[in-house]
Amino acid sequence: MTPERILDAAEEVLRRYGPAKTTVVDVARFLEVSHGTIYRHFASKAALRDAVAERWLHRVSLPLAEIAAEQGAAAERLHRWLRQLMVLKRQKVLDDPELFATYSAIAEEAREVVQAHIGELVTQLTQIIESGISTQAFKVTDAHQAAKAVFSATARFHHPAHALEWRDPNIDADFAQVWQLLLVGLVVGETFKQ
Amino acid sequence: MTPERILDAAEEVLRRYGPAKTTVVDVARFLEVSHGTIYRHFASKAALRDAVAERWLHRVSLPLAEIAAEQGAAAERLHRWLRQLMVLKRQKVLDDPELFATYSAIAEEAREVVQAHIGELVTQLTQIIESGISTQAFKVTDAHQAAKAVFSATARFHHPAHALEWRDPNIDADFAQVWQLLLVGLVVGETFKQ
DNA sequence: TGAATGACAGATATTGATTTTTGTCATTCA
DNA sequence: TGAATGACAAAAATCAATATCTGTCATTCA
């Protein structure tokens, strides 16, 4: 028995039963082993749950990391990165709302894992903005600060708590408008007196 | 018996028992009347709940309306309006987290009322941005579009789903950073090619 | 000898019988 | 005569008995 096989099984059982009704015994039954076996590989149900969440979130951050590592124009790359994040999340909620609810419920419990994931995403954003600063496409001075601001300002388009709003057909137009304001802010980068 | 007295009682009972355990019978008992009396003034428990939500939300939109109606500089007014919205929400969650949870739970059920409230807030933002456009402080062209974008981009600082993040002491710095980017966007208003 | 088992205690969840609540309305009250 | 009552049916919530689950560990297996 490998941790990977257990994670595969846990994911499948979660998919079938949902987060509330999934038990360690269910996962063990699915693998036709005793539930003690699972406790040999994971310290607790919470640890198993965190490992599942980590794998899920990795599937989001991996394709984004590719965009962050590309060479092209920073503004275009930043736009594509943000849209990709939005599209990845939205596709999940539209394809299978129940599975998305499962994701979200688990993510809400696995806070440390989610914090690490967000840290990773902000690092990727910082990377893109830094490359924009070095080519003088962006005039902002602190790439990490700017990355955090961009991530905050787009929360409505990627945070699962806003998933219901993603049904609104205007959501793409709303994103475009926010993107426009942020892009101008990054490009100009000046501070205005109040 | 007036609708107002019933709303006062409903609020008090909600404050004491929470949204899950509050019944129409509890509200009637508090007023020392039969529960039939309440159904004379409100068509259903949902209608009573919506009326309570409406009154609560009005207490948020009223002080903001004053700022929106002031004369001063648009940028300063817009900043003050957004901070006031943030402060009003945050004060509620810090002062009495349980009562805030009650607010939030009720708001989640009273969706139409919340939609109307958000519409009102966006109208106020539009008003401020229009005044900024007329004094040439802002160069954006569509005030209503810009208002929606500003509201979206600041969701993390006023949407109750993000209340847990408001404990982070960096939240004010994060807001300042987002505000900076948005302000530059509004003031410059130009579109940049990708 | 490292991995899996299954019995076990304490904690948690399920179930179905019972109580409470919602919403209506014919009747009473002032 | 408009407002309040209280009895009622149907729907929903509660509660306590019962079952299941989590996490441990001495024992078995290969």
CSV table of C-alpha atoms (C1' of nucleotides) in Angstrom, one decimal:
chain,number,residue,atom,x,y,z
A,1,MET,CA,0.0,0.0,0.0
A,2,THR,CA,1.4,3.4,-1.0
A,3,PRO,CA,0.3,6.9,0.2
A,4,GLU,CA,-0.5,7.6,-3.5
A,5,ARG,CA,-3.0,4.7,-3.8
A,6,ILE,CA,-4.7,5.9,-0.6
A,7,LEU,CA,-4.9,9.4,-1.9
A,8,ASP,CA,-6.4,8.1,-5.2
A,9,ALA,CA,-8.9,6.1,-3.2
A,10,ALA,CA,-9.7,9.0,-0.9
A,11,GLU,CA,-10.3,11.3,-3.8
A,12,GLU,CA,-12.7,8.8,-5.5
A,13,VAL,CA,-14.6,8.2,-2.3
A,14,LEU,CA,-14.9,11.9,-1.7
A,15,ARG,CA,-16.2,12.3,-5.2
A,16,ARG,CA,-18.8,9.7,-4.6
A,17,TYR,CA,-20.0,10.4,-1.0
A,18,GLY,CA,-19.0,14.1,-0.5
A,19,PRO,CA,-16.9,15.5,2.3
A,20,ALA,CA,-19.4,15.1,5.2
A,21,LYS,CA,-20.1,11.4,4.6
A,22,THR,CA,-16.7,10.2,3.8
A,23,THR,CA,-15.0,8.1,6.5
A,24,VAL,CA,-11.6,6.5,6.8
A,25,VAL,CA,-13.5,3.2,6.9
A,26,ASP,CA,-15.0,4.0,3.5
A,27,VAL,CA,-11.6,4.7,2.0
A,28,ALA,CA,-10.3,1.4,3.5
A,29,ARG,CA,-13.3,-0.6,2.2
A,30,PHE,CA,-12.7,0.9,-1.3
A,31,LEU,CA,-9.1,-0.4,-1.1
A,32,GLU,CA,-10.2,-3.7,0.5
A,33,VAL,CA,-7.9,-3.3,3.5
A,34,SER,CA,-8.5,-2.6,7.1
A,35,HIS,CA,-8.8,1.0,8.2
A,36,GLY,CA,-5.7,0.4,10.4
A,37,THR,CA,-3.6,0.3,7.3
A,38,ILE,CA,-4.6,3.8,6.5
A,39,TYR,CA,-3.4,5.0,9.9
A,40,ARG,CA,0.0,3.4,9.2
A,41,HIS,CA,0.4,5.9,6.3
A,42,PHE,CA,-1.4,8.9,7.6
A,43,ALA,CA,-1.3,10.1,11.2
A,44,SER,CA,-5.0,11.1,11.3
A,45,LYS,CA,-8.1,11.7,9.2
A,46,ALA,CA,-7.1,15.4,9.1
A,47,ALA,CA,-3.6,14.6,7.8
A,48,LEU,CA,-5.2,12.5,5.0
A,49,ARG,CA,-7.6,15.3,4.2
A,50,ASP,CA,-4.8,17.8,4.1
A,51,ALA,CA,-2.8,15.6,1.7
A,52,VAL,CA,-5.8,15.4,-0.6
A,53,ALA,CA,-6.2,19.2,-0.5
A,54,GLU,CA,-2.5,19.7,-1.3
A,55,ARG,CA,-2.7,17.5,-4.4
A,56,TRP,CA,-5.8,19.3,-5.6
A,57,LEU,CA,-4.3,22.7,-5.1
A,58,HIS,CA,-1.1,21.6,-6.8
A,59,ARG,CA,-3.2,20.9,-10.0
A,60,VAL,CA,-4.1,24.5,-9.9
A,61,SER,CA,-0.7,26.0,-9.2
A,62,LEU,CA,1.2,23.8,-11.7
A,63,PRO,CA,-0.2,25.2,-15.0
A,64,LEU,CA,0.0,28.7,-13.6
A,65,ALA,CA,3.7,28.2,-12.7
A,66,GLU,CA,4.3,27.6,-16.4
A,67,ILE,CA,2.8,30.9,-17.4
A,68,ALA,CA,4.8,32.6,-14.7
A,69,ALA,CA,8.0,31.1,-16.0
A,70,GLU,CA,7.4,32.1,-19.7
A,71,GLN,CA,9.4,34.9,-21.4
A,72,GLY,CA,6.9,37.2,-23.2
A,73,ALA,CA,5.5,40.6,-22.2
A,74,ALA,CA,4.7,40.9,-18.5
A,75,ALA,CA,1.3,42.6,-18.9
A,76,GLU,CA,0.1,40.0,-21.3
A,77,ARG,CA,1.5,37.2,-19.1
A,78,LEU,CA,-0.1,38.7,-16.0
A,79,HIS,CA,-3.5,39.0,-17.8
A,80,ARG,CA,-3.3,35.4,-19.0
A,81,TRP,CA,-2.2,34.1,-15.5
A,82,LEU,CA,-5.2,35.8,-13.8
A,83,ARG,CA,-7.6,34.6,-16.5
A,84,GLN,CA,-6.3,31.1,-16.3
A,85,LEU,CA,-6.8,31.1,-12.5
A,86,MET,CA,-10.3,32.4,-12.9
A,87,VAL,CA,-11.1,29.9,-15.7
A,88,LEU,CA,-9.6,26.9,-13.8
A,89,LYS,CA,-11.8,27.7,-10.8
A,90,ARG,CA,-14.9,28.5,-12.8
A,91,GLN,CA,-14.6,25.4,-14.9
A,92,LYS,CA,-14.6,23.3,-11.8
A,93,VAL,CA,-17.7,24.9,-10.3
A,94,LEU,CA,-19.6,24.8,-13.6
A,95,ASP,CA,-18.6,21.2,-14.6
A,96,ASP,CA,-19.5,19.6,-11.3
A,97,PRO,CA,-20.9,21.9,-8.6
A,98,GLU,CA,-21.1,19.1,-6.0
A,99,LEU,CA,-17.4,18.2,-6.4
A,100,PHE,CA,-16.5,21.9,-6.2
A,101,ALA,CA,-18.5,22.1,-2.9
A,102,THR,CA,-16.4,19.1,-1.8
A,103,TYR,CA,-13.2,21.0,-2.7
A,104,SER,CA,-14.3,24.1,-1.0
A,105,ALA,CA,-15.4,22.4,2.2
A,106,ILE,CA,-12.1,20.5,2.4
A,107,ALA,CA,-10.1,23.7,1.7
A,108,GLU,CA,-12.0,25.5,4.5
A,109,GLU,CA,-10.7,22.9,7.0
A,110,ALA,CA,-7.2,22.6,5.6
A,111,ARG,CA,-6.3,26.2,6.3
A,112,GLU,CA,-2.5,25.8,6.6
A,113,VAL,CA,-2.4,24.0,3.2
A,114,VAL,CA,-4.5,26.7,1.6
A,115,GLN,CA,-2.2,29.4,3.1
A,116,ALA,CA,0.8,27.8,1.6
A,117,HIS,CA,-1.0,27.5,-1.8
A,118,ILE,CA,-1.9,31.2,-1.7
A,119,GLY,CA,1.7,32.0,-0.8
A,120,GLU,CA,2.8,30.1,-3.9
A,121,LEU,CA,0.4,31.9,-6.1
A,122,VAL,CA,1.5,35.3,-4.8
A,123,THR,CA,5.2,34.3,-5.4
A,124,GLN,CA,4.3,33.5,-9.0
A,125,LEU,CA,2.6,36.9,-9.4
A,126,THR,CA,5.6,38.6,-7.9
A,127,GLN,CA,7.8,36.8,-10.4
A,128,ILE,CA,5.8,38.1,-13.4
A,129,ILE,CA,5.6,41.7,-12.0
A,130,GLU,CA,9.4,41.7,-11.3
A,131,SER,CA,10.0,40.7,-14.9
A,132,GLY,CA,7.7,43.6,-15.9
A,133,ILE,CA,9.6,46.0,-13.8
A,134,SER,CA,13.0,44.9,-15.2
A,135,THR,CA,11.8,45.5,-18.8
A,136,GLN,CA,10.3,48.9,-17.7
A,137,ALA,CA,6.8,47.8,-18.7
A,138,PHE,CA,5.7,48.4,-15.1
A,139,LYS,CA,6.7,51.4,-13.0
A,140,VAL,CA,5.6,50.1,-9.6
A,141,THR,CA,8.5,49.7,-7.3
A,142,ASP,CA,7.6,46.8,-4.9
A,143,ALA,CA,6.8,43.7,-6.9
A,144,HIS,CA,5.7,41.7,-3.9
A,145,GLN,CA,3.4,44.4,-2.6
A,146,ALA,CA,1.9,44.8,-6.0
A,147,ALA,CA,1.4,41.1,-6.3
A,148,LYS,CA,-0.5,40.9,-3.1
A,149,ALA,CA,-2.6,43.9,-4.2
A,150,VAL,CA,-3.4,42.3,-7.5
A,151,PHE,CA,-4.3,39.0,-5.8
A,152,SER,CA,-6.6,40.8,-3.3
A,153,ALA,CA,-8.3,42.9,-5.9
A,154,THR,CA,-9.2,39.9,-8.0
A,155,ALA,CA,-10.5,37.8,-5.1
A,156,ARG,CA,-14.0,38.0,-6.4
A,157,PHE,CA,-12.9,36.1,-9.5
A,158,HIS,CA,-11.0,33.3,-7.9
A,159,HIS,CA,-12.0,32.9,-4.2
A,160,PRO,CA,-14.5,30.0,-3.8
A,161,ALA,CA,-16.7,32.1,-1.5
A,162,HIS,CA,-17.7,34.1,-4.6
A,163,ALA,CA,-18.5,31.0,-6.7
A,164,LEU,CA,-22.2,31.8,-6.8
A,165,GLU,CA,-21.4,35.2,-8.4
A,166,TRP,CA,-19.6,33.3,-11.2
A,167,ARG,CA,-23.0,32.3,-12.7
A,168,ASP,CA,-23.6,36.0,-13.6
A,169,PRO,CA,-22.9,36.4,-17.3
A,170,ASN,CA,-21.4,39.8,-16.6
A,171,ILE,CA,-18.6,38.3,-14.6
A,172,ASP,CA,-16.2,38.4,-17.5
A,173,ALA,CA,-16.9,42.1,-18.2
A,174,ASP,CA,-16.5,42.8,-14.5
A,175,PHE,CA,-13.1,41.1,-14.6
A,176,ALA,CA,-12.0,43.0,-17.7
A,177,GLN,CA,-12.9,46.3,-16.0
A,178,VAL,CA,-11.0,45.5,-12.8
A,179,TRP,CA,-8.0,44.3,-14.9
A,180,GLN,CA,-8.0,47.6,-16.8
A,181,LEU,CA,-7.8,49.6,-13.6
A,182,LEU,CA,-5.1,47.4,-12.2
A,183,LEU,CA,-3.1,47.4,-15.4
A,184,VAL,CA,-3.1,51.2,-15.5
A,185,GLY,CA,-2.0,51.3,-11.9
A,186,LEU,CA,0.9,48.9,-12.5
A,187,VAL,CA,2.0,50.6,-15.7
A,188,VAL,CA,1.9,54.1,-14.4
A,189,GLY,CA,2.8,53.3,-10.8
A,190,GLU,CA,2.8,56.9,-9.6
A,191,THR,CA,1.3,58.0,-6.4
A,192,PHE,CA,-1.3,60.8,-6.5
A,193,LYS,CA,-1.9,63.1,-3.6
A,194,GLN,CA,-5.3,63.0,-2.0
B,1,MET,CA,-48.9,46.1,17.3
B,2,THR,CA,-46.7,47.8,14.6
B,3,PRO,CA,-44.3,46.2,12.2
B,4,GLU,CA,-41.5,48.3,13.8
B,5,ARG,CA,-42.2,46.8,17.3
B,6,ILE,CA,-42.1,43.3,15.7
B,7,LEU,CA,-38.8,44.1,14.0
B,8,ASP,CA,-37.3,45.4,17.2
B,9,ALA,CA,-38.4,42.2,19.0
B,10,ALA,CA,-37.1,40.0,16.2
B,11,GLU,CA,-33.7,41.7,16.3
B,12,GLU,CA,-33.5,41.2,20.1
B,13,VAL,CA,-34.5,37.6,19.9
B,14,LEU,CA,-32.0,36.9,17.1
B,15,ARG,CA,-29.3,38.6,19.1
B,16,ARG,CA,-30.1,36.3,22.1
B,17,TYR,CA,-30.8,33.0,20.4
B,18,GLY,CA,-29.0,33.2,17.0
B,19,PRO,CA,-30.5,32.8,13.6
B,20,ALA,CA,-30.8,29.0,13.7
B,21,LYS,CA,-32.8,28.8,17.0
B,22,THR,CA,-35.0,31.8,16.6
B,23,THR,CA,-38.7,30.9,15.9
B,24,VAL,CA,-41.7,33.1,15.2
B,25,VAL,CA,-43.1,31.7,18.4
B,26,ASP,CA,-40.1,33.1,20.3
B,27,VAL,CA,-40.6,36.6,18.8
B,28,ALA,CA,-44.3,36.4,19.7
B,29,ARG,CA,-43.5,35.3,23.3
B,30,PHE,CA,-41.1,38.2,23.6
B,31,LEU,CA,-43.9,40.6,22.7
B,32,GLU,CA,-46.4,38.6,24.8
B,33,VAL,CA,-48.8,38.1,21.9
B,34,SER,CA,-49.9,35.0,20.0
B,35,HIS,CA,-47.8,34.1,17.0
B,36,GLY,CA,-50.8,34.6,14.8
B,37,THR,CA,-50.4,38.3,15.4
B,38,ILE,CA,-47.0,38.3,13.7
B,39,TYR,CA,-48.5,36.6,10.7
B,40,ARG,CA,-51.0,39.5,10.4
B,41,HIS,CA,-48.1,41.9,9.8
B,42,PHE,CA,-45.6,39.6,7.9
B,43,ALA,CA,-46.7,37.1,5.3
B,44,SER,CA,-44.1,34.5,6.4
B,45,LYS,CA,-41.1,33.9,8.5
B,46,ALA,CA,-39.0,34.6,5.4
B,47,ALA,CA,-40.7,38.0,5.0
B,48,LEU,CA,-39.9,38.9,8.6
B,49,ARG,CA,-36.3,37.8,8.1
B,50,ASP,CA,-36.0,39.9,5.0
B,51,ALA,CA,-37.4,43.0,6.8
B,52,VAL,CA,-34.8,42.5,9.6
B,53,ALA,CA,-32.0,42.2,7.0
B,54,GLU,CA,-33.2,45.3,5.2
B,55,ARG,CA,-33.1,47.4,8.3
B,56,TRP,CA,-29.6,46.1,9.2
B,57,LEU,CA,-28.3,46.9,5.7
B,58,HIS,CA,-29.9,50.3,5.8
B,59,ARG,CA,-27.8,51.1,8.8
B,60,VAL,CA,-24.7,50.5,6.7
B,61,SER,CA,-25.8,52.4,3.5
B,62,LEU,CA,-27.1,55.5,5.4
B,63,PRO,CA,-23.8,56.9,6.7
B,64,LEU,CA,-22.2,56.0,3.3
B,65,ALA,CA,-24.9,58.0,1.5
B,66,GLU,CA,-23.8,61.0,3.5
B,67,ILE,CA,-20.3,60.7,2.2
B,68,ALA,CA,-21.5,60.2,-1.3
B,69,ALA,CA,-23.5,63.4,-1.1
B,70,GLU,CA,-20.7,65.6,0.2
B,71,GLN,CA,-19.0,68.3,-1.9
B,72,GLY,CA,-15.2,67.8,-1.5
B,73,ALA,CA,-12.6,66.2,-3.7
B,74,ALA,CA,-13.8,63.0,-5.4
B,75,ALA,CA,-10.6,61.0,-4.8
B,76,GLU,CA,-10.6,61.8,-1.1
B,77,ARG,CA,-14.3,61.1,-0.8
B,78,LEU,CA,-14.0,57.8,-2.6
B,79,HIS,CA,-11.2,56.7,-0.3
B,80,ARG,CA,-13.2,57.7,2.8
B,81,TRP,CA,-16.3,56.0,1.5
B,82,LEU,CA,-14.4,52.7,0.9
B,83,ARG,CA,-12.6,52.9,4.3
B,84,GLN,CA,-15.9,53.6,6.0
B,85,LEU,CA,-17.5,50.6,4.4
B,86,MET,CA,-14.6,48.5,5.5
B,87,VAL,CA,-14.5,49.9,9.0
B,88,LEU,CA,-18.3,49.5,9.5
B,89,LYS,CA,-18.1,45.8,8.6
B,90,ARG,CA,-14.9,45.1,10.5
B,91,GLN,CA,-16.2,46.8,13.7
B,92,LYS,CA,-19.2,44.6,13.7
B,93,VAL,CA,-17.2,41.4,13.4
B,94,LEU,CA,-14.6,42.5,16.0
B,95,ASP,CA,-17.2,43.8,18.5
B,96,ASP,CA,-19.5,40.8,18.5
B,97,PRO,CA,-18.4,37.9,16.2
B,98,GLU,CA,-21.6,35.9,17.1
B,99,LEU,CA,-23.9,38.8,16.1
B,100,PHE,CA,-21.9,39.2,12.9
B,101,ALA,CA,-22.4,35.5,12.1
B,102,THR,CA,-26.1,36.1,12.7
B,103,TYR,CA,-26.0,39.0,10.3
B,104,SER,CA,-24.1,37.0,7.7
B,105,ALA,CA,-26.3,33.9,8.0
B,106,ILE,CA,-29.5,36.0,7.5
B,107,ALA,CA,-27.9,38.0,4.6
B,108,GLU,CA,-27.1,34.7,2.9
B,109,GLU,CA,-30.8,33.7,3.0
B,110,ALA,CA,-32.1,37.2,2.1
B,111,ARG,CA,-30.4,37.3,-1.3
B,112,GLU,CA,-32.8,39.7,-3.0
B,113,VAL,CA,-32.5,42.2,-0.2
B,114,VAL,CA,-28.7,42.0,-0.3
B,115,GLN,CA,-28.8,42.4,-4.1
B,116,ALA,CA,-30.8,45.6,-3.7
B,117,HIS,CA,-28.3,46.8,-1.0
B,118,ILE,CA,-25.3,46.2,-3.3
B,119,GLY,CA,-27.1,48.0,-6.1
B,120,GLU,CA,-27.6,51.0,-3.7
B,121,LEU,CA,-23.9,51.0,-2.8
B,122,VAL,CA,-22.8,50.8,-6.4
B,123,THR,CA,-25.1,53.8,-7.2
B,124,GLN,CA,-23.4,55.8,-4.4
B,125,LEU,CA,-20.0,54.9,-5.8
B,126,THR,CA,-21.1,55.9,-9.3
B,127,GLN,CA,-22.3,59.3,-7.9
B,128,ILE,CA,-18.8,59.9,-6.4
B,129,ILE,CA,-17.0,58.9,-9.5
B,130,GLU,CA,-19.3,61.0,-11.7
B,131,SER,CA,-18.5,64.0,-9.6
B,132,GLY,CA,-14.8,63.2,-10.0
B,133,ILE,CA,-15.2,63.0,-13.8
B,134,SER,CA,-17.0,66.3,-13.9
B,135,THR,CA,-14.2,68.1,-12.1
B,136,GLN,CA,-11.6,66.3,-14.3
B,137,ALA,CA,-10.0,64.6,-11.2
B,138,PHE,CA,-10.8,61.2,-12.9
B,139,LYS,CA,-10.3,60.5,-16.5
B,140,VAL,CA,-12.3,57.2,-16.7
B,141,THR,CA,-15.2,57.6,-19.1
B,142,ASP,CA,-17.9,55.2,-17.7
B,143,ALA,CA,-18.6,56.0,-14.0
B,144,HIS,CA,-21.0,53.1,-13.5
B,145,GLN,CA,-18.6,50.6,-15.0
B,146,ALA,CA,-15.8,52.1,-12.9
B,147,ALA,CA,-18.0,51.9,-9.7
B,148,LYS,CA,-18.7,48.2,-10.3
B,149,ALA,CA,-15.0,47.6,-10.8
B,150,VAL,CA,-14.0,49.4,-7.6
B,151,PHE,CA,-16.6,47.5,-5.7
B,152,SER,CA,-15.4,44.2,-7.1
B,153,ALA,CA,-11.8,44.9,-6.5
B,154,THR,CA,-12.4,45.8,-2.8
B,155,ALA,CA,-14.6,42.7,-2.1
B,156,ARG,CA,-12.0,41.2,0.1
B,157,PHE,CA,-12.3,44.2,2.4
B,158,HIS,CA,-16.1,44.4,2.7
B,159,HIS,CA,-17.6,41.0,1.7
B,160,PRO,CA,-18.5,39.0,4.9
B,161,ALA,CA,-17.1,35.8,3.3
B,162,HIS,CA,-13.7,37.3,3.9
B,163,ALA,CA,-14.3,38.3,7.6
B,164,LEU,CA,-11.7,35.8,8.9
B,165,GLU,CA,-9.0,37.6,6.9
B,166,TRP,CA,-9.9,40.8,8.6
B,167,ARG,CA,-8.0,39.6,11.7
B,168,ASP,CA,-4.8,39.8,9.8
B,169,PRO,CA,-3.0,43.0,11.0
B,170,ASN,CA,-1.8,43.5,7.4
B,171,ILE,CA,-5.3,44.0,6.1
B,172,ASP,CA,-5.0,47.8,6.3
B,173,ALA,CA,-1.8,47.8,4.4
B,174,ASP,CA,-3.3,45.5,1.8
B,175,PHE,CA,-6.2,47.8,1.4
B,176,ALA,CA,-3.9,50.8,1.0
B,177,GLN,CA,-2.0,49.0,-1.7
B,178,VAL,CA,-5.2,48.1,-3.7
B,179,TRP,CA,-6.5,51.6,-3.2
B,180,GLN,CA,-3.3,53.0,-4.7
B,181,LEU,CA,-3.6,50.9,-7.8
B,182,LEU,CA,-7.3,51.7,-8.3
B,183,LEU,CA,-6.8,55.4,-7.7
B,184,VAL,CA,-4.0,55.6,-10.4
B,185,GLY,CA,-6.4,53.7,-12.7
B,186,LEU,CA,-9.2,56.1,-12.1
B,187,VAL,CA,-7.1,59.2,-12.4
B,188,VAL,CA,-5.2,58.2,-15.5
B,189,GLY,CA,-8.1,56.2,-17.1
B,190,GLU,CA,-6.1,55.4,-20.3
B,191,THR,CA,-6.2,52.0,-21.9
B,192,PHE,CA,-2.8,50.3,-22.5
B,193,LYS,CA,-2.3,47.9,-25.3
B,194,GLN,CA,-1.4,44.4,-24.3
C,1,DT,C1',10.8,-7.5,10.4
C,2,DG,C1',8.1,-4.2,8.2
C,3,DA,C1',3.3,-4.1,6.9
C,4,DA,C1',-1.4,-5.4,7.8
C,5,DT,C1',-5.0,-6.9,10.8
C,6,DG,C1',-8.9,-6.7,13.9
C,7,DA,C1',-10.6,-5.9,18.6
C,8,DC,C1',-11.3,-2.2,21.5
C,9,DA,C1',-12.6,2.4,24.1
C,10,DG,C1',-14.2,6.8,23.6
C,11,DA,C1',-16.2,10.1,20.4
C,12,DT,C1',-19.4,11.1,16.8
C,13,DA,C1',-23.2,10.2,13.7
C,14,DT,C1',-27.7,8.1,12.5
C,15,DT,C1',-32.4,7.0,13.3
C,16,DG,C1',-37.1,7.2,14.2
C,17,DA,C1',-40.4,8.4,17.8
C,18,DT,C1',-41.9,12.6,19.9
C,19,DT,C1',-42.3,17.5,20.2
C,20,DT,C1',-42.2,22.0,18.3
C,21,DT,C1',-42.9,25.1,14.6
C,22,DT,C1',-45.1,27.2,10.5
C,23,DG,C1',-48.9,29.0,8.4
C,24,DT,C1',-54.2,29.1,8.2
C,25,DC,C1',-58.5,30.5,9.5
C,26,DA,C1',-62.9,30.5,12.0
C,27,DT,C1',-63.9,32.9,16.2
C,28,DT,C1',-63.4,36.4,19.8
C,29,DC,C1',-62.4,41.0,21.5
C,30,DA,C1',-62.5,46.0,22.1
D,1,DT,C1',-64.7,46.3,12.1
D,2,DG,C1',-60.0,45.9,12.2
D,3,DA,C1',-56.8,43.5,15.2
D,4,DA,C1',-55.8,39.5,18.1
D,5,DT,C1',-56.5,34.8,19.4
D,6,DG,C1',-55.9,29.9,19.7
D,7,DA,C1',-56.9,25.4,17.6
D,8,DC,C1',-55.4,22.8,13.9
D,9,DA,C1',-52.7,20.1,10.0
D,10,DA,C1',-48.5,19.6,7.8
D,11,DA,C1',-43.7,20.3,8.0
D,12,DA,C1',-39.5,20.6,10.5
D,13,DA,C1',-36.7,20.1,14.6
D,14,DT,C1',-35.3,17.7,18.8
D,15,DC,C1',-33.8,13.9,21.6
D,16,DA,C1',-32.3,9.6,23.3
D,17,DA,C1',-31.2,5.0,22.0
D,18,DT,C1',-28.4,2.7,18.7
D,19,DA,C1',-24.9,2.2,15.4
D,20,DT,C1',-20.7,3.8,13.3
D,21,DC,C1',-16.4,6.0,13.3
D,22,DT,C1',-11.7,7.4,14.9
D,23,DG,C1',-7.5,6.3,16.6
D,24,DT,C1',-4.5,2.8,19.3
D,25,DC,C1',-2.1,-1.3,19.8
D,26,DA,C1',-1.1,-6.2,20.8
D,27,DT,C1',-1.0,-9.8,17.5
D,28,DT,C1',-0.6,-12.0,13.0
D,29,DC,C1',1.2,-12.5,8.4
D,30,DA,C1',4.5,-13.1,4.5
